[in-house]
PDB file of C-alpha atoms and ligand atoms in Angstrom:
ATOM      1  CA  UNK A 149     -29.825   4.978  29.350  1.00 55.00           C
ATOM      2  CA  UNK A 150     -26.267   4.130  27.814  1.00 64.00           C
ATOM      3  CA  UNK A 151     -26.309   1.677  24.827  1.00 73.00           C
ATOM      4  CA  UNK A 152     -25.269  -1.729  26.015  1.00 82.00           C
ATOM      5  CA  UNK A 153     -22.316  -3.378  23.652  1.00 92.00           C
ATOM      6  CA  UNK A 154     -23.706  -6.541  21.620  1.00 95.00           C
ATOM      7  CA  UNK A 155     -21.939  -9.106  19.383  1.00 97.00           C
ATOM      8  CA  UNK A 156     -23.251 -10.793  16.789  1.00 98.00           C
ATOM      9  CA  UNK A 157     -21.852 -12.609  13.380  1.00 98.00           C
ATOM     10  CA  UNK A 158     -22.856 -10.595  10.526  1.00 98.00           C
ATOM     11  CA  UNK A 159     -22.601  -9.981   6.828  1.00 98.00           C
ATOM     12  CA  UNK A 160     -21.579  -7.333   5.123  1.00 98.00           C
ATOM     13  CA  UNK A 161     -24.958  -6.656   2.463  1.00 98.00           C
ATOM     14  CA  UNK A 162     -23.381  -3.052   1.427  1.00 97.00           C
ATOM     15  CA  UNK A 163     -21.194  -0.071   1.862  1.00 94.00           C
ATOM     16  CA  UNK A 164     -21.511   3.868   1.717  1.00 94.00           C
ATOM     17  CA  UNK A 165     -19.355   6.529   2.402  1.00 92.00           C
ATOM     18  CA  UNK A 166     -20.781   9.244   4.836  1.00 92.00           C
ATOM     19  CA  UNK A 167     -19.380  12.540   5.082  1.00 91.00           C
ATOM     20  CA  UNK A 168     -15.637  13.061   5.197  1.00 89.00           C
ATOM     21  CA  UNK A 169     -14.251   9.850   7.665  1.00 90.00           C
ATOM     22  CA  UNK A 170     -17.397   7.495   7.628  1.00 93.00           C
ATOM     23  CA  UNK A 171     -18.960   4.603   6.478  1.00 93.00           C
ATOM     24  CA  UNK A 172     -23.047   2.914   6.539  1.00 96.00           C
ATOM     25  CA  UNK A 173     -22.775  -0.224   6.566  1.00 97.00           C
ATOM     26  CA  UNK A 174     -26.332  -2.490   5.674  1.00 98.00           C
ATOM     27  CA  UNK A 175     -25.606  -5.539   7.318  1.00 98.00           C
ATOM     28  CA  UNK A 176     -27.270  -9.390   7.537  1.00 98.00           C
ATOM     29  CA  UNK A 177     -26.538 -10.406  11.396  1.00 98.00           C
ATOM     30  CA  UNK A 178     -27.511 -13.857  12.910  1.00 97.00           C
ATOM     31  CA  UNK A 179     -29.114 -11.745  16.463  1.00 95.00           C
ATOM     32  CA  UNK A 180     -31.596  -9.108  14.450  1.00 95.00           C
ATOM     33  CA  UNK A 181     -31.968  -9.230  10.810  1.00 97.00           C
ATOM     34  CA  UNK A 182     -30.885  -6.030   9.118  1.00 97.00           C
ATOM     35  CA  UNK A 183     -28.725  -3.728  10.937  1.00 96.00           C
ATOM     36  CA  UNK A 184     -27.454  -0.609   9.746  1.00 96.00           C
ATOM     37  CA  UNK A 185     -24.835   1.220  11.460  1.00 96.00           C
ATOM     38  CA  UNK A 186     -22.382   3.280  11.356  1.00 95.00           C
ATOM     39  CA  UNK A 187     -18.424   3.100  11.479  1.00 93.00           C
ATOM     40  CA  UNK A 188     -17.384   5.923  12.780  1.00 91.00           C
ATOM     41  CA  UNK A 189     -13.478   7.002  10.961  1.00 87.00           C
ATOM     42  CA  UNK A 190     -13.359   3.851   9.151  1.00 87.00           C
ATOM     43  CA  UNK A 191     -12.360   5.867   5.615  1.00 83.00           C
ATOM     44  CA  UNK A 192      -9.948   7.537   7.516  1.00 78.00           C
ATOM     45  CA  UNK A 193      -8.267   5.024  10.027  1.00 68.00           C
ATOM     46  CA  UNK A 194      -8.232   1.567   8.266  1.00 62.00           C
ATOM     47  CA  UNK A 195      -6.907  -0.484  11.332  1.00 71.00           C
ATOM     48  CA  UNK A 196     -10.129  -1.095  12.872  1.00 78.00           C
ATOM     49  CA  UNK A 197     -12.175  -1.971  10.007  1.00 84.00           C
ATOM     50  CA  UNK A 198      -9.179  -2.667   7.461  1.00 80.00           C
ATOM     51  CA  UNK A 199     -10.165  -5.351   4.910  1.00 81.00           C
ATOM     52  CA  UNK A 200     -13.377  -5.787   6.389  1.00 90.00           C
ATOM     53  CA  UNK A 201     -15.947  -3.515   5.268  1.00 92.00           C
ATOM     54  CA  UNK A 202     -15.965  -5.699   1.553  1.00 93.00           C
ATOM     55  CA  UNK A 203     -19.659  -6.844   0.586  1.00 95.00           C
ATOM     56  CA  UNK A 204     -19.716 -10.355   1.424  1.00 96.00           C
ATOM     57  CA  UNK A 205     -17.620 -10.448   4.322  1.00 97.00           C
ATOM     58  CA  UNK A 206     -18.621 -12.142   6.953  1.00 98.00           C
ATOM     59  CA  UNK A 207     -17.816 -10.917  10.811  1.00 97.00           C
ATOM     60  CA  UNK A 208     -18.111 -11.226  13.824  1.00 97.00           C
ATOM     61  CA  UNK A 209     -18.924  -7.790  15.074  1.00 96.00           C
ATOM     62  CA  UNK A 210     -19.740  -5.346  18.084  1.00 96.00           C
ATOM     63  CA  UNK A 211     -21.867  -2.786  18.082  1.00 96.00           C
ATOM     64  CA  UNK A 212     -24.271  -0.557  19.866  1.00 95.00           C
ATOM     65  CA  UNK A 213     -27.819   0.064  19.480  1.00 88.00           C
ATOM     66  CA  UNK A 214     -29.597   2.733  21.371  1.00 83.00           C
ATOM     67  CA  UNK A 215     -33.248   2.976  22.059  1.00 78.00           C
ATOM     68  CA  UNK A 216     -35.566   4.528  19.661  1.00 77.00           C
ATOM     69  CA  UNK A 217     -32.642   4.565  17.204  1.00 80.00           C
ATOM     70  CA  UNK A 218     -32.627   3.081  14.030  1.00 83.00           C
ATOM     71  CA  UNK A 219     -28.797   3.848  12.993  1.00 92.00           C
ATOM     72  CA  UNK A 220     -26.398   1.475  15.211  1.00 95.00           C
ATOM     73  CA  UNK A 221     -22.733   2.813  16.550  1.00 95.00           C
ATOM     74  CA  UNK A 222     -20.649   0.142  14.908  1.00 94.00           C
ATOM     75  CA  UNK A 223     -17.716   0.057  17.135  1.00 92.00           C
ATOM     76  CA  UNK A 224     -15.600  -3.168  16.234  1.00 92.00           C
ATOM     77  CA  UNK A 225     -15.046  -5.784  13.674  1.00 94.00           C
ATOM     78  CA  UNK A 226     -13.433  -9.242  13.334  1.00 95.00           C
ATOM     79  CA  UNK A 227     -12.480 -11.138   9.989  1.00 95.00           C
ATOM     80  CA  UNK A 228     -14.276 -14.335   9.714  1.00 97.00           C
ATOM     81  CA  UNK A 229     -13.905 -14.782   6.491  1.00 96.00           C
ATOM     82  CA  UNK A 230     -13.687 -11.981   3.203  1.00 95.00           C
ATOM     83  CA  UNK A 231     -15.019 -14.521   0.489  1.00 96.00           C
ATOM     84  CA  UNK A 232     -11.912 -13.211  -1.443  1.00 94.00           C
ATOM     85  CA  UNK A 233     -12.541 -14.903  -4.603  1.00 96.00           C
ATOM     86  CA  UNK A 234     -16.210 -13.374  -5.284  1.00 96.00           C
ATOM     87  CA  UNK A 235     -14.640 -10.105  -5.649  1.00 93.00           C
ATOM     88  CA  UNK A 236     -12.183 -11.799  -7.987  1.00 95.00           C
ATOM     89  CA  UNK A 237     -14.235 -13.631 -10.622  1.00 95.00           C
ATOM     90  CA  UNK A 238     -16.959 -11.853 -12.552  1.00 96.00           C
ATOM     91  CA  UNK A 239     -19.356 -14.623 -12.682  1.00 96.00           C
ATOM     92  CA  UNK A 240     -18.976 -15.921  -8.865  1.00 97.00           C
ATOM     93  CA  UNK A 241     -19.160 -11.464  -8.253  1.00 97.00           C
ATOM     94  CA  UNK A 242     -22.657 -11.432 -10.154  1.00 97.00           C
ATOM     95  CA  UNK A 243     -24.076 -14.413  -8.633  1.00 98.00           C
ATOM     96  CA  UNK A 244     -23.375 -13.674  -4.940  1.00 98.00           C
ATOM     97  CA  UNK A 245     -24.630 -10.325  -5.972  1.00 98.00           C
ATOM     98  CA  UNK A 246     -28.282 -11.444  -6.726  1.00 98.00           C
ATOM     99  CA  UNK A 247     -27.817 -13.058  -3.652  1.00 98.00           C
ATOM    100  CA  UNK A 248     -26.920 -10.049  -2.006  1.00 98.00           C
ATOM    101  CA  UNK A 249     -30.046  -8.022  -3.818  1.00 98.00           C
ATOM    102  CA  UNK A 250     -32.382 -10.826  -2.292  1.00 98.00           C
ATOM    103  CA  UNK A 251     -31.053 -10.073   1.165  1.00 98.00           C
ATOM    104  CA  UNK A 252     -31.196  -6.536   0.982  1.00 97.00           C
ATOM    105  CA  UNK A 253     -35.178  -6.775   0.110  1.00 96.00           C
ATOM    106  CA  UNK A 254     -35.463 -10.126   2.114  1.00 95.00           C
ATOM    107  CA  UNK A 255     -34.262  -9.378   5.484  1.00 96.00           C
ATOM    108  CA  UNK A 256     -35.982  -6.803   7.799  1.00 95.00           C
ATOM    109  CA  UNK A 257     -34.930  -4.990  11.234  1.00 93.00           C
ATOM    110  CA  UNK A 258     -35.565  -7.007  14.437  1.00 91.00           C
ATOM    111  CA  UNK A 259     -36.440 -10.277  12.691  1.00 94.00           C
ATOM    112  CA  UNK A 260     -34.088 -12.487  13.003  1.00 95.00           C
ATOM    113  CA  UNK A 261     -33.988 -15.798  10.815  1.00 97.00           C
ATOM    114  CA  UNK A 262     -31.387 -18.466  11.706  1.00 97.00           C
ATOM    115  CA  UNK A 263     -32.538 -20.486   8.537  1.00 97.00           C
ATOM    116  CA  UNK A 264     -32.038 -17.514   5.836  1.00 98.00           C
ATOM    117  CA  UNK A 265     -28.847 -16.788   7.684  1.00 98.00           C
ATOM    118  CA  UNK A 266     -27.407 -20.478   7.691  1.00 98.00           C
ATOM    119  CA  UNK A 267     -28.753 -20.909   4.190  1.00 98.00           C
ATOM    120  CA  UNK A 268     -26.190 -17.390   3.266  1.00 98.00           C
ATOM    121  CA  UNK A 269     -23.266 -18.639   4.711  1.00 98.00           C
ATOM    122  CA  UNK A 270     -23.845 -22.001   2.939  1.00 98.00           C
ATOM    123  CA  UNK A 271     -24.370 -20.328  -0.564  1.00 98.00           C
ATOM    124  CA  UNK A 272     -21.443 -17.702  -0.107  1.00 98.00           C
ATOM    125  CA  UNK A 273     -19.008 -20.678   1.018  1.00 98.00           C
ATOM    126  CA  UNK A 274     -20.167 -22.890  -1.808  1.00 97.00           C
ATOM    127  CA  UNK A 275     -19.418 -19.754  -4.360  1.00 97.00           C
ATOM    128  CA  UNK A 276     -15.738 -19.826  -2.675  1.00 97.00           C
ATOM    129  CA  UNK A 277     -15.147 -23.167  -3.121  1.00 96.00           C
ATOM    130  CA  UNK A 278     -15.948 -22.711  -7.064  1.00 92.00           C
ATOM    131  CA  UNK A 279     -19.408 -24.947  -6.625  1.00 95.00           C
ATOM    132  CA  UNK A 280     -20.849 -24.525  -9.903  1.00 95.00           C
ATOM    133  CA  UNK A 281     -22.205 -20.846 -10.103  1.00 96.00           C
ATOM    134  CA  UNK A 282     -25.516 -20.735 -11.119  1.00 96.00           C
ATOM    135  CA  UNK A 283     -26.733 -24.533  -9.433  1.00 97.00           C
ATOM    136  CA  UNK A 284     -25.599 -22.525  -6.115  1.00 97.00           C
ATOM    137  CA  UNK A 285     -27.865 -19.710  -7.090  1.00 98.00           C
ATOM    138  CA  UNK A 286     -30.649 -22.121  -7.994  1.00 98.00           C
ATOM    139  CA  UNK A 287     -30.983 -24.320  -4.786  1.00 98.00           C
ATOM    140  CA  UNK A 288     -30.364 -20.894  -3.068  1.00 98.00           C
ATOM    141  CA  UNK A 289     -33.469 -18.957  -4.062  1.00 98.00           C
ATOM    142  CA  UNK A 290     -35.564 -22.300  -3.775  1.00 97.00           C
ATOM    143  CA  UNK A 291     -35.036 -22.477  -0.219  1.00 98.00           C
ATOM    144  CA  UNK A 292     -34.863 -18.277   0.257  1.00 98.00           C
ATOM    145  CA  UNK A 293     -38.662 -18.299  -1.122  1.00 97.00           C
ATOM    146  CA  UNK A 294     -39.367 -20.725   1.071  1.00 96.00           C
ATOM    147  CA  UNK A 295     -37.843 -18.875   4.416  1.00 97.00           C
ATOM    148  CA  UNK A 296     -39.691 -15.834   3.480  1.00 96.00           C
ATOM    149  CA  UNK A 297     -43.386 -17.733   3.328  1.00 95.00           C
ATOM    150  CA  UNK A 298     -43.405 -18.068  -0.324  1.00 95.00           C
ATOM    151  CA  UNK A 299     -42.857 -22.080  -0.735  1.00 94.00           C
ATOM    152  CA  UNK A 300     -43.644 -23.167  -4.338  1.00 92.00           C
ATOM    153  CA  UNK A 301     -46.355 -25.721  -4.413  1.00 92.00           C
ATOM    154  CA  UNK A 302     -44.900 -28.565  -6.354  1.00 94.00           C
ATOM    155  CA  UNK A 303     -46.991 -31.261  -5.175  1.00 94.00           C
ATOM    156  CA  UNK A 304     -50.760 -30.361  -7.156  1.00 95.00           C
ATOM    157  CA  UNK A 305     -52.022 -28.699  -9.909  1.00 95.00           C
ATOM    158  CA  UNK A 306     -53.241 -25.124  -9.043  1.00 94.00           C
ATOM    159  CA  UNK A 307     -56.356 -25.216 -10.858  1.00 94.00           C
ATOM    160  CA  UNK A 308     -57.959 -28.957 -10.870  1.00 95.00           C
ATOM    161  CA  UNK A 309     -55.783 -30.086  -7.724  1.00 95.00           C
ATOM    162  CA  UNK A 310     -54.587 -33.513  -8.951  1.00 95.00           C
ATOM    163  CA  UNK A 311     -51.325 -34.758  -7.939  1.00 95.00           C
ATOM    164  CA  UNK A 312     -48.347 -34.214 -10.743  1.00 93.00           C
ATOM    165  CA  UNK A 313     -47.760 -37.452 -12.122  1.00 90.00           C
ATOM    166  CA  UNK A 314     -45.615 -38.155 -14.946  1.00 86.00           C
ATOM    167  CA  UNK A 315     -48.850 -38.717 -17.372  1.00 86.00           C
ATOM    168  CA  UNK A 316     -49.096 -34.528 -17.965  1.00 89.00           C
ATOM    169  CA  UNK A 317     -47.027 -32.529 -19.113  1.00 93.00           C
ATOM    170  CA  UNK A 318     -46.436 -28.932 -16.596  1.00 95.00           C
ATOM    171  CA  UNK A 319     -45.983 -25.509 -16.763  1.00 95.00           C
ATOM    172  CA  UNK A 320     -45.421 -22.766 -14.131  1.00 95.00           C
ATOM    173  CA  UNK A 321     -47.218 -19.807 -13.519  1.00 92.00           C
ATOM    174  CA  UNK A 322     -44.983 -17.613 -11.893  1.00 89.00           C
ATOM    175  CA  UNK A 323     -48.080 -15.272 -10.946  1.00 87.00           C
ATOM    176  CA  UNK A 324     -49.335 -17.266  -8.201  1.00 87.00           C
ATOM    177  CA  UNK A 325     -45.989 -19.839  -7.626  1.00 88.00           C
ATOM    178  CA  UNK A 326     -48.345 -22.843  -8.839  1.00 92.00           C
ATOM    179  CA  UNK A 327     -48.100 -25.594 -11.480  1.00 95.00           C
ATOM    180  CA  UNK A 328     -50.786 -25.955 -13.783  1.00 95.00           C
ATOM    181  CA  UNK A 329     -51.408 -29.131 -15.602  1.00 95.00           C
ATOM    182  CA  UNK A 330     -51.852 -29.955 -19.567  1.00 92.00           C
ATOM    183  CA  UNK A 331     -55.126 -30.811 -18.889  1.00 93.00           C
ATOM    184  CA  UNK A 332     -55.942 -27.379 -17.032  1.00 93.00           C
ATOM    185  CA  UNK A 333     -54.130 -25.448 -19.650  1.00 90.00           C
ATOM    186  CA  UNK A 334     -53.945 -26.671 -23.045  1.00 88.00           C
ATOM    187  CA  UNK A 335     -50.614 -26.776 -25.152  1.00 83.00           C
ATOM    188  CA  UNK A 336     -48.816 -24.955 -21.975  1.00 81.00           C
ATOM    189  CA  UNK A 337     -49.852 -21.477 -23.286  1.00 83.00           C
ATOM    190  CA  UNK A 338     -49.766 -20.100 -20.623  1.00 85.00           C
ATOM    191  CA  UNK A 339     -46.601 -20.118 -17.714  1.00 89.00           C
ATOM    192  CA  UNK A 340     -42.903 -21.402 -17.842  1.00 91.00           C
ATOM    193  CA  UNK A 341     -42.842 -25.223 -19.593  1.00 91.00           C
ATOM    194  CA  UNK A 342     -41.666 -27.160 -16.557  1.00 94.00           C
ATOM    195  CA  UNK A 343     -40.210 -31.158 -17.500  1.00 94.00           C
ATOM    196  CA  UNK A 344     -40.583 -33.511 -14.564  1.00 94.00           C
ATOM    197  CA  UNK A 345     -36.889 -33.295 -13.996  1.00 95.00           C
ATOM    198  CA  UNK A 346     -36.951 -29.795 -13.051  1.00 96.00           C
ATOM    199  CA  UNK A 347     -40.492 -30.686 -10.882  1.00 96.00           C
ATOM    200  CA  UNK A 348     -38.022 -33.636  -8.727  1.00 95.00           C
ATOM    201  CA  UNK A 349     -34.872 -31.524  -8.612  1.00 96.00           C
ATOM    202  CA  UNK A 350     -36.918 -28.891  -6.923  1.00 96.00           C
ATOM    203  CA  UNK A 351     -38.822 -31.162  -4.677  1.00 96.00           C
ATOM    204  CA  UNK A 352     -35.478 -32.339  -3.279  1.00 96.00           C
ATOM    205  CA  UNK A 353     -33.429 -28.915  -3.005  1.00 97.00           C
ATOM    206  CA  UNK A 354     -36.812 -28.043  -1.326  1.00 97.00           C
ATOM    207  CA  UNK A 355     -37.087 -30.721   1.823  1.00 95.00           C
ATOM    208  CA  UNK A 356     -32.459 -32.357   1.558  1.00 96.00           C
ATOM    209  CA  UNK A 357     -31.164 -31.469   4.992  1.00 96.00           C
ATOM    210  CA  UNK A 358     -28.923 -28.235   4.282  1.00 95.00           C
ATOM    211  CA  UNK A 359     -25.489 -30.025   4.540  1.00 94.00           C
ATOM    212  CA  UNK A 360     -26.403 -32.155   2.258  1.00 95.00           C
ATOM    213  CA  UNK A 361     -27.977 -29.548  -0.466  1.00 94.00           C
ATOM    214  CA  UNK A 362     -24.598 -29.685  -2.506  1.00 91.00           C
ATOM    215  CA  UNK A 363     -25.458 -32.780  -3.598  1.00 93.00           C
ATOM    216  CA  UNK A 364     -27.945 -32.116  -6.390  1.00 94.00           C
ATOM    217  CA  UNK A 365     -26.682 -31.560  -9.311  1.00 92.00           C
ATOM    218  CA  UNK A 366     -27.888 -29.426 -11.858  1.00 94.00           C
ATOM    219  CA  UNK A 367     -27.321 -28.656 -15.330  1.00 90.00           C
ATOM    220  CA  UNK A 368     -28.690 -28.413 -18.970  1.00 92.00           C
ATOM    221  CA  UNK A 369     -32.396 -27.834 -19.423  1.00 94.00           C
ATOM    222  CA  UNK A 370     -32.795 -28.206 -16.114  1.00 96.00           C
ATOM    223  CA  UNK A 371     -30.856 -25.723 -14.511  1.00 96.00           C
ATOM    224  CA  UNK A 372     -32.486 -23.624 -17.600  1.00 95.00           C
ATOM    225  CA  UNK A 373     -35.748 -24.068 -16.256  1.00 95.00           C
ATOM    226  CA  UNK A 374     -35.051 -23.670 -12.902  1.00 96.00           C
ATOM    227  CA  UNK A 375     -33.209 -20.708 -12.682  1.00 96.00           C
ATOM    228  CA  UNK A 376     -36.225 -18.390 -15.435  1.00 94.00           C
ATOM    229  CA  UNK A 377     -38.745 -19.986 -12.870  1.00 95.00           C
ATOM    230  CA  UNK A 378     -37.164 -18.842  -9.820  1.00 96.00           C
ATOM    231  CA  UNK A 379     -36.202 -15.225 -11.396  1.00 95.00           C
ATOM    232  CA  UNK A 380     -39.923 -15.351 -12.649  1.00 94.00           C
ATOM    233  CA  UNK A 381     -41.673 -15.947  -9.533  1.00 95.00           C
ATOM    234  CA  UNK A 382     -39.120 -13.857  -7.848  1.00 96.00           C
ATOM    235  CA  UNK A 383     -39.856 -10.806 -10.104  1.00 94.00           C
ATOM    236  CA  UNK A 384     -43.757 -11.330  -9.471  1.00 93.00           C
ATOM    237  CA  UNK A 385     -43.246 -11.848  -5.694  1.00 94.00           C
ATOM    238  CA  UNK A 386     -41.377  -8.754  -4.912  1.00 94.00           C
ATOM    239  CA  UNK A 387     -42.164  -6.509  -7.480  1.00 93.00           C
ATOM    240  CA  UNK A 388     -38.816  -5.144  -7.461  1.00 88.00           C
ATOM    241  CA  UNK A 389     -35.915  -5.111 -10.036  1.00 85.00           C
ATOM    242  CA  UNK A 390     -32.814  -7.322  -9.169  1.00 94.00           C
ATOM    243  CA  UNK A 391     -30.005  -5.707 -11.051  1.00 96.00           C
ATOM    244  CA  UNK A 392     -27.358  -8.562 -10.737  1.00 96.00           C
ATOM    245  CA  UNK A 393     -29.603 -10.518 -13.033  1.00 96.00           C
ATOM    246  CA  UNK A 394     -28.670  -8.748 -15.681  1.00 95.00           C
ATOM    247  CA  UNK A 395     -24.788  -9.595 -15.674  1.00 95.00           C
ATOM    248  CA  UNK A 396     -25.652 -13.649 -14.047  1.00 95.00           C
ATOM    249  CA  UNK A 397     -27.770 -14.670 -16.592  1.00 94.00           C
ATOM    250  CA  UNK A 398     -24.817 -14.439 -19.284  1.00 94.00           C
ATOM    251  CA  UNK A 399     -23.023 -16.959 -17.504  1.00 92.00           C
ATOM    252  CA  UNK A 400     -26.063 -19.653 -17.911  1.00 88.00           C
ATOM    253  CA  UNK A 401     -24.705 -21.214 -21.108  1.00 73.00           C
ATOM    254  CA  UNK A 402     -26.778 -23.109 -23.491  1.00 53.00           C
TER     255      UNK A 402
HETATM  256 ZN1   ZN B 812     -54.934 -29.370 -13.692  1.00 72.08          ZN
END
């Protein structure tokens, strides 16, 4: 049976060259997940896929998908937008690029998710519009964990299950994404210190509306905190090694 033609949005997650004239392209689209597919002559004719094939961009593509197939025919692409300016500024660059790592192990084939995929466009659009950095990053990864069935709980202590209340003092333990209580643990010695402004600013980038997310603000000790806890528990919860942290972290001033 021929392959029927689809069209979906999608994002570009990353780019190889194949053999003399081609390219792979790993893609985030709104109608399956993870696509990858291939664009036939797109090294060697440009006009199809000129300016397009740049991680980050975001398209509206067709492509075709046969049965029992795994590696789409990516036959045509259309600009909606290149996010020019993370390709231009080294810190915006690294941070949409742990984004970018979290997609590439976050996303799967044939699942679709309309919330991880509004909650991309909303972080790459915020990096554009020179939202502070590494606040996008944090509110970001709060919700991502939470798309892929990995809410923190931020509402009880993991071990004696009392509500956090401002008369303890909190740490993290990124093992198990729970907060364990003064009383549980003793001198926080184990798990990330967590201050109860770090506990509310991630309650609220947890449950705001998304077109309202932009609204926290985050900075100091708090986006400090944040941003080791969410690496942390990312780190434990994957088990894999996101590169991009490496060159992001820098920018997270004291
Ligand atoms: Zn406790």
């Amino acid at each position: 049976m021929a392959a029927q033609a689809r069209e979906t949005d999608a994002l570009v997650l990353n780019c190889t060259e194949h053999g003399e004239s081609d390219v792979i392209v790993t893609l985030f689209c709104q109608d399956v997940g993870r696509l990858t597919a291939i664009a036939k002559g797109a090294k060697k004719s440009k006009r199809r896929f000129v300016n397009k094939l740049e991680l980050f961009s975001f398209l509206h593509i067709t492509y075709e998908l046969k049965a029992n197939r795994s590696l789409a025919f990516f036959a045509d692409a259309e600009l909606h937008t290149s996010f020019l300016r993370l390709r231009q500024n080294l810190e915006l660059y690294s941070v949409a690029s742990v984004i970018r790592e979290f997609l590439l192990i976050g996303v799967r084939e044939n699942e679709p998710d309309t919330h991880i995929f509004r909650l991309s466009l909303w972080a790459l659009h915020s990096l554009d519009r020179q939202q502070p950095p590494m606040t996008i990053l944090a509110l970001f990864l709060i919700r991502f964990y939470d798309y892929v069935g990995y809410r923190p709980d931020l509402q009880t202590c993991a071990q004696c299950s009392s509500l956090i209340t401002s008369e303890h003092r909190y740490s993290f333990d990124t093992a198990s994404g729970r907060i364990v209580c003064s009383a549980c643990n003793p001198h926080l010695k184990k798990g990330l210190p967590l201050s109860h402004g770090t506990i509310k600013m991630l309650r609220s980038a947890q449950d705001l509306p998304l077109e309202r997310l932009h609204r926290l603000k985050i900075s100091g000790s708090i986006l400090h905190e944040a941003i080791s806890l969410l690496q942390g528990y990312g780190n434990q919860l994957f088990q894999r090694d996101v590169v991009s942290w490496k060159i992001a972290r820098k920018f997270l001033r004291r």
